[in-house]
mmCIF file of C-alpha atoms and ligand atoms in Angstrom:
data_model
loop_
_atom_site.group_PDB
_atom_site.id
_atom_site.type_symbol
_atom_site.label_atom_id
_atom_site.label_comp_id
_atom_site.label_asym_id
_atom_site.label_seq_id
_atom_site.Cartn_x
_atom_site.Cartn_y
_atom_site.Cartn_z
ATOM 1 C CA MET X 1127 43.433 -1.950 -21.501
ATOM 2 C CA THR X 1128 40.290 -2.029 -19.402
ATOM 3 C CA ILE X 1129 37.542 -4.431 -20.300
ATOM 4 C CA ILE X 1130 34.170 -3.375 -19.021
ATOM 5 C CA SER X 1131 31.723 -6.224 -19.017
ATOM 6 C CA ARG X 1132 28.091 -5.372 -19.532
ATOM 7 C CA GLY X 1133 27.296 -8.276 -17.259
ATOM 8 C CA PHE X 1134 28.388 -6.297 -14.217
ATOM 9 C CA HIS X 1135 25.709 -3.738 -14.869
ATOM 10 C CA GLY X 1136 22.817 -6.086 -15.544
ATOM 11 C CA ARG X 1137 21.557 -6.284 -11.980
ATOM 12 C CA ARG X 1138 21.830 -2.648 -11.078
ATOM 13 C CA PRO X 1139 18.665 -0.699 -10.478
ATOM 14 C CA PRO X 1140 17.648 1.614 -13.324
ATOM 15 C CA ALA X 1141 19.443 4.973 -13.269
ATOM 16 C CA GLY X 1142 18.295 7.304 -10.526
ATOM 17 C CA ARG X 1143 16.563 4.625 -8.505
ATOM 18 C CA LYS X 1144 17.775 3.280 -5.230
ATOM 19 C CA LEU X 1145 17.211 0.069 -3.357
ATOM 20 C CA PRO X 1146 16.521 0.269 0.387
ATOM 21 C CA PRO X 1147 18.985 -1.721 2.539
ATOM 22 C CA GLY X 1148 18.672 -5.502 2.247
ATOM 23 C CA GLN X 1149 16.392 -5.405 -0.806
ATOM 24 C CA TYR X 1150 16.900 -6.826 -4.321
ATOM 25 C CA GLU X 1151 15.150 -5.834 -7.522
ATOM 26 C CA THR X 1152 12.527 -7.969 -9.198
ATOM 27 C CA THR X 1153 10.939 -7.148 -12.537
ATOM 28 C CA GLY X 1154 8.001 -9.458 -11.851
ATOM 29 C CA PHE X 1155 5.090 -8.660 -9.584
ATOM 30 C CA PRO X 1156 4.894 -11.364 -6.905
ATOM 31 C CA VAL X 1157 1.551 -12.011 -5.192
ATOM 32 C CA LEU X 1158 1.653 -12.140 -1.390
ATOM 33 C CA SER X 1159 -1.622 -12.860 0.371
ATOM 34 C CA ALA X 1160 -2.129 -14.280 3.856
ATOM 35 C CA GLY X 1161 -5.366 -16.008 2.840
ATOM 36 C CA PRO X 1162 -7.609 -16.712 -0.128
ATOM 37 C CA THR X 1163 -8.316 -13.968 -2.668
ATOM 38 C CA PRO X 1164 -11.755 -12.429 -2.111
ATOM 39 C CA ARG X 1165 -13.669 -12.251 -5.410
ATOM 40 C CA LEU X 1166 -15.594 -9.025 -5.154
ATOM 41 C CA ALA X 1167 -17.606 -7.463 -7.946
ATOM 42 C CA ARG X 1168 -17.317 -3.705 -8.227
ATOM 43 C CA ASP X 1169 -20.974 -3.246 -7.294
ATOM 44 C CA GLU X 1170 -20.416 -5.246 -4.095
ATOM 45 C CA TRP X 1171 -17.457 -3.094 -3.108
ATOM 46 C CA GLU X 1172 -17.725 -0.215 -0.669
ATOM 47 C CA LEU X 1173 -15.123 1.759 1.256
ATOM 48 C CA SER X 1174 -15.898 3.387 4.576
ATOM 49 C CA VAL X 1175 -14.014 5.905 6.667
ATOM 50 C CA THR X 1176 -15.065 6.016 10.321
ATOM 51 C CA THR X 1177 -13.961 8.776 12.656
ATOM 52 C CA GLU X 1178 -13.092 8.511 16.347
ATOM 53 C CA ALA X 1179 -16.452 10.213 17.006
ATOM 54 C CA GLY X 1180 -18.241 7.400 15.188
ATOM 55 C CA LYS X 1181 -19.138 9.340 12.047
ATOM 56 C CA ARG X 1182 -19.140 7.078 8.988
ATOM 57 C CA HIS X 1183 -18.381 8.225 5.438
ATOM 58 C CA SER X 1184 -18.696 5.741 2.597
ATOM 59 C CA TRP X 1185 -18.101 5.454 -1.134
ATOM 60 C CA ASP X 1186 -19.468 2.812 -3.433
ATOM 61 C CA TRP X 1187 -17.783 2.131 -6.771
ATOM 62 C CA ALA X 1188 -19.702 4.846 -8.646
ATOM 63 C CA ALA X 1189 -18.820 7.412 -5.972
ATOM 64 C CA LEU X 1190 -15.146 6.430 -6.140
ATOM 65 C CA MET X 1191 -15.200 6.796 -9.939
ATOM 66 C CA ARG X 1192 -16.597 10.327 -9.668
ATOM 67 C CA LEU X 1193 -13.537 11.457 -7.717
ATOM 68 C CA PRO X 1194 -10.482 12.803 -9.529
ATOM 69 C CA SER X 1195 -7.815 10.140 -9.996
ATOM 70 C CA GLU X 1196 -4.042 10.254 -10.278
ATOM 71 C CA THR X 1197 -1.577 7.976 -12.039
ATOM 72 C CA PRO X 1198 1.354 7.583 -9.655
ATOM 73 C CA THR X 1199 4.495 5.725 -10.750
ATOM 74 C CA VAL X 1200 6.117 4.355 -7.621
ATOM 75 C CA ASP X 1201 8.661 1.861 -6.321
ATOM 76 C CA LEU X 1202 7.384 -1.010 -4.154
ATOM 77 C CA HIS X 1203 9.308 -2.614 -1.298
ATOM 78 C CA CYS X 1204 8.180 -5.882 0.268
ATOM 79 C CA VAL X 1205 9.552 -6.989 3.630
ATOM 80 C CA THR X 1206 10.366 -10.389 2.048
ATOM 81 C CA LYS X 1207 13.121 -8.359 0.307
ATOM 82 C CA TRP X 1208 11.900 -7.829 -3.242
ATOM 83 C CA SER X 1209 11.549 -4.328 -4.610
ATOM 84 C CA LYS X 1210 9.878 -3.366 -7.850
ATOM 85 C CA PHE X 1211 10.787 -0.111 -9.563
ATOM 86 C CA GLY X 1212 8.429 2.072 -11.544
ATOM 87 C CA SER X 1213 5.068 0.393 -10.965
ATOM 88 C CA GLN X 1214 2.243 2.356 -12.610
ATOM 89 C CA TRP X 1215 -1.079 2.780 -10.864
ATOM 90 C CA GLN X 1216 -4.331 4.652 -11.098
ATOM 91 C CA GLY X 1217 -6.208 5.678 -8.001
ATOM 92 C CA VAL X 1218 -7.743 8.344 -5.815
ATOM 93 C CA SER X 1219 -5.473 10.201 -3.425
ATOM 94 C CA LEU X 1220 -6.341 9.833 0.256
ATOM 95 C CA ASP X 1221 -6.103 13.642 0.379
ATOM 96 C CA VAL X 1222 -9.235 13.715 -1.779
ATOM 97 C CA LEU X 1223 -11.088 11.032 0.184
ATOM 98 C CA LEU X 1224 -10.302 12.532 3.582
ATOM 99 C CA ALA X 1225 -10.796 16.181 2.581
ATOM 100 C CA ASP X 1226 -14.210 16.513 4.236
ATOM 101 C CA VAL X 1227 -13.564 14.141 7.128
ATOM 102 C CA GLU X 1228 -13.247 15.883 10.474
ATOM 103 C CA THR X 1229 -10.848 14.191 12.838
ATOM 104 C CA ALA X 1230 -8.281 14.832 15.532
ATOM 105 C CA ALA X 1231 -7.153 11.182 15.510
ATOM 106 C CA GLU X 1232 -3.529 10.387 14.751
ATOM 107 C CA ASN X 1233 -3.796 6.723 13.818
ATOM 108 C CA VAL X 1234 -5.638 4.577 11.340
ATOM 109 C CA LEU X 1235 -6.552 0.920 11.342
ATOM 110 C CA VAL X 1236 -7.178 -0.208 7.773
ATOM 111 C CA SER X 1237 -9.269 -3.316 7.164
ATOM 112 C CA SER X 1238 -9.855 -5.480 4.132
ATOM 113 C CA TYR X 1239 -12.523 -7.757 2.742
ATOM 114 C CA GLY X 1240 -11.291 -11.140 4.005
ATOM 115 C CA GLY X 1241 -10.276 -9.807 7.424
ATOM 116 C CA TYR X 1242 -6.719 -8.491 6.960
ATOM 117 C CA THR X 1243 -5.814 -5.374 8.923
ATOM 118 C CA THR X 1244 -2.859 -2.999 9.131
ATOM 119 C CA ASN X 1245 -2.186 0.159 11.161
ATOM 120 C CA LEU X 1246 -0.322 3.345 10.370
ATOM 121 C CA PRO X 1247 -0.172 7.005 11.366
ATOM 122 C CA LEU X 1248 -2.829 9.117 9.628
ATOM 123 C CA GLU X 1249 -0.149 11.516 8.391
ATOM 124 C CA ASP X 1250 1.329 8.706 6.284
ATOM 125 C CA LEU X 1251 -1.878 8.646 4.256
ATOM 126 C CA LEU X 1252 -1.798 12.402 3.563
ATOM 127 C CA ASP X 1253 0.155 14.890 1.446
ATOM 128 C CA GLY X 1254 0.290 12.846 -1.746
ATOM 129 C CA LYS X 1255 1.704 9.716 -0.122
ATOM 130 C CA ALA X 1256 -1.197 7.247 -0.463
ATOM 131 C CA TRP X 1257 -3.974 6.211 -2.849
ATOM 132 C CA ILE X 1258 -6.993 3.953 -3.129
ATOM 133 C CA ALA X 1259 -5.709 2.231 -6.262
ATOM 134 C CA TYR X 1260 -7.970 0.493 -8.759
ATOM 135 C CA GLY X 1261 -5.810 0.471 -11.891
ATOM 136 C CA TYR X 1262 -2.442 -1.123 -12.498
ATOM 137 C CA ASP X 1263 -0.301 -0.875 -15.624
ATOM 138 C CA GLY X 1264 -3.163 0.558 -17.658
ATOM 139 C CA SER X 1265 -5.737 -2.115 -16.722
ATOM 140 C CA ALA X 1266 -8.177 -2.839 -13.930
ATOM 141 C CA LEU X 1267 -6.349 -4.000 -10.812
ATOM 142 C CA ALA X 1268 -6.356 -7.823 -10.778
ATOM 143 C CA PRO X 1269 -8.062 -9.593 -7.834
ATOM 144 C CA GLU X 1270 -4.765 -11.207 -6.762
ATOM 145 C CA HIS X 1271 -3.213 -7.753 -6.381
ATOM 146 C CA GLY X 1272 -6.158 -6.364 -4.427
ATOM 147 C CA GLY X 1273 -8.812 -5.535 -7.004
ATOM 148 C CA PRO X 1274 -11.337 -4.027 -7.200
ATOM 149 C CA ALA X 1275 -9.325 -1.570 -5.052
ATOM 150 C CA ARG X 1276 -6.474 -1.554 -2.578
ATOM 151 C CA LEU X 1277 -4.608 0.885 -0.434
ATOM 152 C CA LEU X 1278 -1.251 1.948 -1.902
ATOM 153 C CA VAL X 1279 1.280 3.447 0.531
ATOM 154 C CA PRO X 1280 4.553 2.940 -1.321
ATOM 155 C CA HIS X 1281 6.875 4.732 1.106
ATOM 156 C CA LEU X 1282 6.261 1.973 3.694
ATOM 157 C CA TYR X 1283 6.812 -1.791 3.339
ATOM 158 C CA LEU X 1284 4.099 -3.197 1.124
ATOM 159 C CA TRP X 1285 2.265 -5.058 3.899
ATOM 160 C CA LYS X 1286 0.805 -1.640 4.818
ATOM 161 C CA SER X 1287 -0.844 -1.469 1.375
ATOM 162 C CA ALA X 1288 -4.000 -3.396 2.267
ATOM 163 C CA LYS X 1289 -5.485 -5.261 -0.692
ATOM 164 C CA TRP X 1290 -9.307 -5.443 -1.085
ATOM 165 C CA VAL X 1291 -9.561 -2.411 1.164
ATOM 166 C CA ARG X 1292 -12.884 -2.030 2.929
ATOM 167 C CA GLY X 1293 -12.506 0.342 5.851
ATOM 168 C CA ILE X 1294 -10.306 3.050 7.289
ATOM 169 C CA GLU X 1295 -10.903 3.599 10.966
ATOM 170 C CA LEU X 1296 -9.527 6.840 12.435
ATOM 171 C CA ARG X 1297 -8.410 6.130 15.981
ATOM 172 C CA GLU X 1298 -6.879 7.987 18.906
ATOM 173 C CA ASP X 1299 -5.091 4.823 20.041
ATOM 174 C CA ASP X 1300 -2.677 2.878 17.847
ATOM 175 C CA THR X 1301 -4.001 -0.648 17.401
ATOM 176 C CA PRO X 1302 -1.666 -3.146 15.722
ATOM 177 C CA GLY X 1303 -2.917 -4.912 12.596
ATOM 178 C CA PHE X 1304 -2.373 -8.457 11.331
ATOM 179 C CA TRP X 1305 1.397 -8.463 10.718
ATOM 180 C CA GLU X 1306 2.121 -5.812 13.335
ATOM 181 C CA SER X 1307 0.570 -8.134 15.984
ATOM 182 C CA ALA X 1308 2.715 -10.984 14.688
ATOM 183 C CA GLY X 1309 6.055 -9.275 15.368
ATOM 184 C CA TYR X 1310 6.507 -7.083 12.324
ATOM 185 C CA HIS X 1311 7.512 -3.464 12.877
ATOM 186 C CA ASN X 1312 4.767 -1.069 13.852
ATOM 187 C CA TYR X 1313 5.812 1.537 11.249
ATOM 188 C CA GLY X 1314 7.775 -0.309 8.549
ATOM 189 C CA ASP X 1315 10.040 2.261 6.878
ATOM 190 C CA PRO X 1316 12.068 0.327 4.273
ATOM 191 C CA TRP X 1317 14.819 2.983 4.252
ATOM 192 C CA GLN X 1318 15.343 2.396 8.011
ATOM 193 C CA GLU X 1319 14.996 -1.358 7.449
ATOM 194 C CA GLN X 1320 12.185 -1.524 10.011
ATOM 195 C CA ARG X 1321 11.196 -5.140 9.340
ATOM 196 C CA TYR X 1322 10.539 -6.504 12.817
ATOM 197 C CA GLN X 1323 9.709 -5.114 16.246
ATOM 198 C CA GLY X 1324 12.891 -3.685 17.704
ATOM 199 C CA ASP X 1325 14.541 -2.906 14.321
HETATM 200 N N1 LIG O 2660 -5.863 -7.834 2.382
HETATM 201 C C1 LIG O 2660 -4.563 -8.113 2.300
HETATM 202 N N2 LIG O 2660 -3.719 -7.120 1.944
HETATM 203 C C2 LIG O 2660 -2.405 -7.369 1.863
HETATM 204 C C3 LIG O 2660 -1.877 -8.633 2.168
HETATM 205 C C4 LIG O 2660 -2.779 -9.648 2.538
HETATM 206 O O1 LIG O 2660 -2.403 -10.786 2.829
HETATM 207 N N3 LIG O 2660 -4.115 -9.350 2.583
HETATM 208 N N4 LIG O 2660 -0.523 -8.861 2.088
HETATM 209 C C5 LIG O 2660 0.339 -7.691 2.206
HETATM 210 C C6 LIG O 2660 1.695 -7.981 1.864
HETATM 211 S S1 LIG O 2660 2.640 -8.798 3.029
HETATM 212 C C7 LIG O 2660 2.262 -7.551 0.707
HETATM 213 S S2 LIG O 2660 3.900 -7.756 0.386
HETATM 214 C C8 LIG O 2660 1.434 -6.938 -0.340
HETATM 215 C C9 LIG O 2660 1.570 -7.738 -1.600
HETATM 216 O O2 LIG O 2660 0.865 -7.145 -2.641
HETATM 217 P P1 LIG O 2660 0.844 -7.906 -4.029
HETATM 218 O O3 LIG O 2660 0.309 -9.292 -3.758
HETATM 219 O O4 LIG O 2660 -0.015 -7.093 -4.908
HETATM 220 O O5 LIG O 2660 2.269 -7.979 -4.484
HETATM 221 O O6 LIG O 2660 0.064 -6.848 0.009
HETATM 222 C C10 LIG O 2660 -0.177 -6.539 1.341
HETATM 223 N N5 LIG O 2660 -1.581 -6.355 1.489
HETATM 224 MO MO1 LIG O 2661 4.876 -8.538 2.281
#
């Protein structure tokens, strides 16, 4: 007789979902911030995109709200090893925001209210892979998690998903951001376990 204990299944990821190497699942939503939480009202918030030629495009809250939004359900992977399956967001695809932006740059440096920065290839923001997210789990995105709005790039480690996003600078050169300058991997693919420089 074979006894199958339910207990052995309790910690497995939900069916069809996979954990990247070295990660464990959490059902909570930890807050990780390198500094204090900026408290920004929606009417104080603005997002700018600046091209390598110096052209600046900007959206205030009302302009962001006029753009079509999506409701992606995605898995999150933090370099501190927690992963969260099936997080539900609302936001504007970067494909929409960048549609009329002319650039030949290959890199972006993203900056936040409060001074945080992170860099990534422009192509990782395109083709349905990234959003300016302002809703989480059916409500307004909480300040601790980056509200009024944050970048969401779930296919990379979560440090690339800049909270309180303020600017996206399109650049020909690749300039490391806050964690990338501190020894974290320049790209940060969780499936390749690219945690630190040299991984
Ligand atoms: N502006 C800003 N964005 C940030 C951070 C930060 O400190 N400041 N931390 C990053 C890190 S390391 C992680 S894991 C996620 C955490 O997002 P959460 O607090 O919503 O879980 O935000 C990322 N974005
Ligand atoms: Mo993180």
